Amino acid sequence: MMIMLFELVFIGFGTVARGLAELLLEKKEELKSKYDMKYQVVAISDIRVGSILDGRGIDLRKALKLADAGENLESLPAQRKGLSAIETIKESHSNAIVEATWTNIIDGEPGYSHIKTALSLGKHVVTSNKGPISLHYRELMRLANNNYVRLKFKGTVLSGTPAFNLFDGALAGCSVSSIRGIVNGTTNYILTEMEKGLDYKKALKEAQRLGYAEADPTMDVEGGDAAAKIAILSNVLLGANIKPDMVKRKGISSITKEEVLGARKRGDRIKLIAGAEKKDNTIKAQVSPVPLPVSDPLANIMGVMNAITFETDCLGNFTVVGPGAGRRATGYALLTDLISIAKS
Amino acid sequence: MMIMLFELVFIGFGTVARGLAELLLEKKEELKSKYDMKYQVVAISDIRVGSILDGRGIDLRKALKLADAGENLESLPAQRKGLSAIETIKESHSNAIVEATWTNIIDGEPGYSHIKTALSLGKHVVTSNKGPISLHYRELMRLANNNYVRLKFKGTVLSGTPAFNLFDGALAGCSVSSIRGIVNGTTNYILTEMEKGLDYKKALKEAQRLGYAEADPTMDVEGGDAAAKIAILSNVLLGANIKPDMVKRKGISSITKEEVLGARKRGDRIKLIAGAEKKDNTIKAQVSPVPLPVSDPLANIMGVMNAITFETDCLGNFTVVGPGAGRRATGYALLTDLISIAKS
């Protein structure tokens, strides 16, 4: 077995990237002994905590500590400081980029440019950024193939919880005809709280207080986030070529407490379901609140938990349940992507 | 990429083996184009439908049709006929054996001898046979390693539904600290029926009528089957070295309808849970009926469905839900094992 040495660049060093950094430090020995994978971080570039590049390697433990304390990384020794993200990608002697900047599902920027630049230069990319992947999947995959590198993005759907990556491994040879999932933890949390008798506004406030919902919750509550995720799932698993704005969607902001409790009385639960189905070679994808009988595994997914049911030709229905967000869970998604590149 | 050509021998050609045969025929082109895997069946040996061996290849479609009709395979043209299982393994020019004879968790025979013979001769083995794997895991893995071949047994737990094989792929780098699962469909079906008001005996009869329970249901209802499966899970995922009889176990045959309905009234569901936990480097494994709150994903697994919750260091709790038995689902487990060998 050949050793894979990753010379890594972090573009974006927020929560998720730091989740990966933590796991890389924690599992350094295991990665080497079990997966023949070694790494060295040669650059970190982040608009908040600064930008450092050093071909001889950066002390990841120190960088993580500084970033977690909200301090600037440029106090660390480094050959070059203050480079932009694009400059960092271009000027680092790296073979893999961790793209973990913010999500933008209008045009995918700045992640889209970061990923394109990296792939064009023959660098592998791992990312949890839904923007560029949901908008430019085919183009970016083609670019990766043409440059003989890999683009991996497990973290865009269900964080590190196995989802489409199952079909490369444990579900190899199995094909999917439909997908139904709870892929947004914020809305599932709100619906769970509404079952307890809270109205929508109060449940949203509670979600915001706990950090599950953003100050502007539109992307979550109107189904935009779920639409991006079902677009990604459809493109990867059903061979579709759709973008988030082609997904028919309805959010949960107009759902009343009475509707939620009424469904409960009938033995159902209202869930925001992202679904996609292949029929006669066309793919239909949608996001909408649906009353599910409690016998449906998805009906019992509570709080911020996520789940997906895949309808397959070999197994019938198969469901995964796990976290859909979080520093460690999403950092772990990036780690599985790196391990999968190291193995191939 | 190198093409992997399997020269396959089927030892046992019952339901599960035929499920694999069906999938091999159905997916022949896909296996070649997507996984660089080709196959030829060179022998089939079964105590009921007969034994044929032909180095030039056997017509699998015809063999499947005959076996499904309950007819003897020896009406097919073949170089040799009537060989025993062991003779078939020894005398065939094959590189992989599909071991799918009956399960025996007392001494693992005859599967144990079949697998040992095949591995010693440098042939890969894929099996869904819990007997030899739950009783002789370490010895057989050592034998496989010493002969530079693979022993794969996905189908022993949860049929083709991803379980321990996740940790080679989608959950690589993640470690497990505890396992809790519903791994026996028969008992889960009986408990589900008892919730509807049937007493144990009636529910068992219904399970027998539908083919979910055997005429002698002891292995299922007293937890023996679940004990073998949790032993396998513990050995593979927790590094344990336990055998089924070291698993503390209690079955469901003494559970009354009143207990089941009483639990429901308290908002719980009684489930037969197979569990294992690693603590201070010792592993405790047990099988017993447990009342679970309905907020537990395992509480909502109904009928013959199976599920496992893994507690992991990277993701926290992660649950899979899918079929635990069935011709196609278990045949698919054997196919994933073959694909995984072809890839490595």
Tab-separated table of N, CA and C in Angstrom, chain A residues 23 26-27 30 35 159-162 165-175 297 300 305 313-315 317-323 328-329 332 336 339 343, chain B residues 23 26-27 30 35 159-162 165-175 297 300 305 313-315 317-323 328-329 332 336 339 343:
chain	number	residue	atom	x	y	z
A	23	LEU	N	-10.331	16.455	14.652
A	23	LEU	CA	-10.289	15.022	14.362
A	23	LEU	C	-8.952	14.607	13.753
A	26	GLU	N	-6.607	14.360	16.646
A	26	GLU	CA	-6.987	13.260	17.523
A	26	GLU	C	-6.655	11.897	16.903
A	27	LYS	N	-6.834	11.777	15.588
A	27	LYS	CA	-6.731	10.474	14.935
A	27	LYS	C	-5.472	10.337	14.082
A	30	GLU	N	-3.951	6.776	14.046
A	30	GLU	CA	-4.869	5.809	13.444
A	30	GLU	C	-4.944	5.989	11.925
A	35	TYR	N	-5.104	3.670	7.552
A	35	TYR	CA	-5.476	4.116	6.202
A	35	TYR	C	-4.283	4.611	5.379
A	159	SER	N	-24.429	15.923	7.150
A	159	SER	CA	-23.090	16.023	7.754
A	159	SER	C	-22.356	14.691	7.604
A	160	GLY	N	-21.800	14.142	8.671
A	160	GLY	CA	-21.020	12.908	8.534
A	160	GLY	C	-21.848	11.631	8.535
A	161	THR	N	-23.155	11.740	8.732
A	161	THR	CA	-24.024	10.564	8.717
A	161	THR	C	-24.044	9.963	7.308
A	162	PRO	N	-23.765	8.667	7.172
A	162	PRO	CA	-23.729	8.060	5.838
A	162	PRO	C	-24.977	8.378	5.018
A	165	ASN	N	-22.792	8.575	0.077
A	165	ASN	CA	-21.520	7.838	0.045
A	165	ASN	C	-21.693	6.345	0.335
A	166	LEU	N	-22.854	5.947	0.866
A	166	LEU	CA	-23.136	4.522	1.048
A	166	LEU	C	-23.056	3.755	-0.261
A	167	PHE	N	-23.430	4.427	-1.341
A	167	PHE	CA	-23.557	3.726	-2.616
A	167	PHE	C	-22.204	3.507	-3.307
A	168	ASP	N	-21.136	4.039	-2.728
A	168	ASP	CA	-19.780	3.689	-3.162
A	168	ASP	C	-19.272	2.470	-2.411
A	169	GLY	N	-19.909	2.141	-1.291
A	169	GLY	CA	-19.326	1.116	-0.441
A	169	GLY	C	-20.348	0.074	-0.035
A	170	ALA	N	-20.946	0.265	1.147
A	170	ALA	CA	-21.847	-0.742	1.697
A	170	ALA	C	-23.050	-1.011	0.795
A	171	LEU	N	-23.442	-0.056	-0.034
A	171	LEU	CA	-24.573	-0.276	-0.936
A	171	LEU	C	-24.155	-0.281	-2.408
A	172	ALA	N	-22.894	-0.613	-2.663
A	172	ALA	CA	-22.420	-0.721	-4.049
A	172	ALA	C	-23.281	-1.722	-4.805
A	173	GLY	N	-23.585	-1.401	-6.044
A	173	GLY	CA	-24.365	-2.319	-6.863
A	173	GLY	C	-25.863	-2.191	-6.699
A	174	CYS	N	-26.274	-1.381	-5.741
A	174	CYS	CA	-27.693	-1.185	-5.438
A	174	CYS	C	-28.116	0.103	-6.133
A	175	SER	N	-29.278	0.132	-6.779
A	175	SER	CA	-29.668	1.426	-7.343
A	175	SER	C	-30.916	1.976	-6.684
A	297	PRO	N	-40.769	5.359	9.459
A	297	PRO	CA	-39.568	5.670	10.264
A	297	PRO	C	-39.280	7.172	10.323
A	300	ASN	N	-40.784	9.473	13.199
A	300	ASN	CA	-40.269	9.422	14.567
A	300	ASN	C	-38.928	10.112	14.754
A	305	MET	N	-32.423	16.013	14.712
A	305	MET	CA	-31.942	14.809	14.028
A	305	MET	C	-32.382	14.806	12.556
A	313	ASP	N	-33.364	-1.119	-5.329
A	313	ASP	CA	-33.764	-2.338	-6.029
A	313	ASP	C	-33.328	-3.605	-5.299
A	314	CYS	N	-32.302	-3.516	-4.452
A	314	CYS	CA	-31.794	-4.731	-3.801
A	314	CYS	C	-32.361	-4.959	-2.413
A	315	LEU	N	-32.680	-3.879	-1.726
A	315	LEU	CA	-33.042	-3.974	-0.315
A	315	LEU	C	-34.450	-3.490	-0.021
A	317	ASN	N	-36.811	-0.624	1.067
A	317	ASN	CA	-36.537	0.621	1.786
A	317	ASN	C	-35.450	0.441	2.831
A	318	PHE	N	-34.564	1.418	2.870
A	318	PHE	CA	-33.458	1.408	3.821
A	318	PHE	C	-33.342	2.831	4.373
A	319	THR	N	-33.240	2.962	5.702
A	319	THR	CA	-33.244	4.291	6.329
A	319	THR	C	-32.003	4.514	7.178
A	320	VAL	N	-31.424	5.693	7.078
A	320	VAL	CA	-30.347	6.089	7.990
A	320	VAL	C	-30.843	7.237	8.864
A	321	VAL	N	-30.431	7.219	10.127
A	321	VAL	CA	-30.816	8.258	11.077
A	321	VAL	C	-29.560	8.740	11.781
A	322	GLY	N	-29.311	10.042	11.776
A	322	GLY	CA	-28.126	10.543	12.471
A	322	GLY	C	-28.103	12.058	12.471
A	323	PRO	N	-27.032	12.627	13.036
A	323	PRO	CA	-26.955	14.082	13.074
A	323	PRO	C	-26.826	14.654	11.666
A	328	ARG	N	-18.345	18.598	15.082
A	328	ARG	CA	-17.642	17.327	14.972
A	328	ARG	C	-18.225	16.444	13.864
A	329	ALA	N	-19.552	16.393	13.779
A	329	ALA	CA	-20.187	15.530	12.770
A	329	ALA	C	-19.874	16.006	11.352
A	332	TYR	N	-16.223	15.530	10.632
A	332	TYR	CA	-16.008	14.118	10.318
A	332	TYR	C	-16.350	13.800	8.860
A	336	THR	N	-14.024	11.747	6.271
A	336	THR	CA	-14.351	10.563	5.457
A	336	THR	C	-14.000	10.824	3.994
A	339	ILE	N	-10.263	10.329	3.695
A	339	ILE	CA	-9.930	8.894	3.768
A	339	ILE	C	-10.293	8.216	2.453
A	343	LYS	N	-7.695	6.213	-0.033
A	343	LYS	CA	-7.879	4.797	-0.376
A	343	LYS	C	-7.865	4.549	-1.871
B	23	LEU	N	-29.290	-11.856	-8.643
B	23	LEU	CA	-28.657	-10.539	-8.760
B	23	LEU	C	-27.447	-10.569	-9.687
B	26	GLU	N	-28.870	-10.491	-13.143
B	26	GLU	CA	-29.519	-9.200	-13.396
B	26	GLU	C	-28.505	-8.082	-13.589
B	27	LYS	N	-27.399	-8.128	-12.830
B	27	LYS	CA	-26.473	-7.005	-12.799
B	27	LYS	C	-25.147	-7.310	-13.504
B	30	GLU	N	-23.569	-4.298	-15.343
B	30	GLU	CA	-23.210	-3.231	-14.400
B	30	GLU	C	-21.978	-3.609	-13.573
B	35	TYR	N	-17.684	-2.011	-11.694
B	35	TYR	CA	-16.791	-2.538	-10.659
B	35	TYR	C	-15.690	-3.442	-11.223
B	159	SER	N	-28.817	-8.951	7.055
B	159	SER	CA	-28.775	-9.287	5.617
B	159	SER	C	-27.994	-8.215	4.864
B	160	GLY	N	-28.528	-7.668	3.797
B	160	GLY	CA	-27.762	-6.691	3.009
B	160	GLY	C	-27.826	-5.273	3.529
B	161	THR	N	-28.586	-5.029	4.577
B	161	THR	CA	-28.659	-3.683	5.156
B	161	THR	C	-27.304	-3.318	5.754
B	162	PRO	N	-26.748	-2.166	5.384
B	162	PRO	CA	-25.421	-1.796	5.897
B	162	PRO	C	-25.336	-1.914	7.418
B	165	ASN	N	-20.159	-3.395	7.920
B	165	ASN	CA	-19.386	-3.014	6.728
B	165	ASN	C	-19.333	-1.498	6.519
B	166	LEU	N	-20.195	-0.740	7.202
B	166	LEU	CA	-20.120	0.722	7.140
B	166	LEU	C	-18.761	1.232	7.584
B	167	PHE	N	-18.164	0.520	8.535
B	167	PHE	CA	-16.945	1.031	9.142
B	167	PHE	C	-15.703	0.807	8.279
B	168	ASP	N	-15.862	0.121	7.155
B	168	ASP	CA	-14.804	0.049	6.140
B	168	ASP	C	-14.932	1.200	5.156
B	169	GLY	N	-16.104	1.834	5.116
B	169	GLY	CA	-16.338	2.802	4.060
B	169	GLY	C	-16.864	4.114	4.582
B	170	ALA	N	-18.175	4.268	4.564
B	170	ALA	CA	-18.802	5.538	4.925
B	170	ALA	C	-18.483	5.965	6.366
B	171	LEU	N	-18.177	5.015	7.242
B	171	LEU	CA	-17.834	5.379	8.619
B	171	LEU	C	-16.379	5.044	8.959
B	172	ALA	N	-15.520	5.021	7.941
B	172	ALA	CA	-14.097	4.797	8.187
B	172	ALA	C	-13.562	5.853	9.149
B	173	GLY	N	-12.702	5.447	10.037
B	173	GLY	CA	-12.101	6.392	10.970
B	173	GLY	C	-12.944	6.657	12.205
B	174	CYS	N	-14.140	6.131	12.221
B	174	CYS	CA	-15.069	6.339	13.335
B	174	CYS	C	-14.981	5.115	14.228
B	175	SER	N	-14.937	5.272	15.548
B	175	SER	CA	-14.941	4.053	16.351
B	175	SER	C	-16.197	3.934	17.188
B	297	PRO	N	-35.289	5.583	18.500
B	297	PRO	CA	-35.542	5.107	17.129
B	297	PRO	C	-35.839	3.605	17.064
B	300	ASN	N	-39.557	2.210	17.337
B	300	ASN	CA	-40.503	2.348	16.235
B	300	ASN	C	-40.257	1.377	15.088
B	305	MET	N	-38.859	-5.899	10.380
B	305	MET	CA	-37.762	-4.971	10.101
B	305	MET	C	-36.677	-5.078	11.181
B	313	ASP	N	-17.651	7.705	18.195
B	313	ASP	CA	-16.915	8.867	18.700
B	313	ASP	C	-17.047	10.087	17.779
B	314	CYS	N	-17.349	9.872	16.499
B	314	CYS	CA	-17.385	11.001	15.564
B	314	CYS	C	-18.776	11.561	15.355
B	315	LEU	N	-19.779	10.717	15.467
B	315	LEU	CA	-21.138	11.123	15.096
B	315	LEU	C	-22.114	11.050	16.252
B	317	ASN	N	-24.802	9.063	18.177
B	317	ASN	CA	-25.624	7.920	17.792
B	317	ASN	C	-26.006	7.972	16.324
B	318	PHE	N	-25.911	6.829	15.690
B	318	PHE	CA	-26.242	6.703	14.278
B	318	PHE	C	-27.021	5.397	14.117
B	319	THR	N	-28.151	5.437	13.421
B	319	THR	CA	-29.027	4.269	13.322
B	319	THR	C	-29.277	3.874	11.871
B	320	VAL	N	-29.249	2.584	11.596
B	320	VAL	CA	-29.660	2.065	10.285
B	320	VAL	C	-30.922	1.224	10.466
B	321	VAL	N	-31.819	1.329	9.516
B	321	VAL	CA	-33.067	0.576	9.546
B	321	VAL	C	-33.256	-0.097	8.191
B	322	GLY	N	-33.463	-1.398	8.177
B	322	GLY	CA	-33.683	-2.072	6.895
B	322	GLY	C	-34.054	-3.524	7.110
B	323	PRO	N	-34.215	-4.250	5.996
B	323	PRO	CA	-34.576	-5.659	6.138
B	323	PRO	C	-33.441	-6.451	6.776
B	328	ARG	N	-33.687	-11.825	-1.605
B	328	ARG	CA	-32.976	-10.805	-2.362
B	328	ARG	C	-32.041	-9.983	-1.461
B	329	ALA	N	-32.529	-9.622	-0.269
B	329	ALA	CA	-31.729	-8.788	0.640
B	329	ALA	C	-30.480	-9.532	1.127
B	332	TYR	N	-28.143	-10.088	-1.765
B	332	TYR	CA	-27.421	-8.837	-2.007
B	332	TYR	C	-26.236	-8.680	-1.056
B	336	THR	N	-22.471	-7.690	-2.141
B	336	THR	CA	-21.614	-6.594	-1.642
B	336	THR	C	-20.262	-7.142	-1.211
B	339	ILE	N	-18.255	-7.658	-4.378
B	339	ILE	CA	-17.814	-6.359	-4.911
B	339	ILE	C	-16.656	-5.819	-4.073
B	343	LYS	N	-12.888	-4.932	-5.425
B	343	LYS	CA	-12.319	-3.589	-5.326
B	343	LYS	C	-10.959	-3.574	-4.659
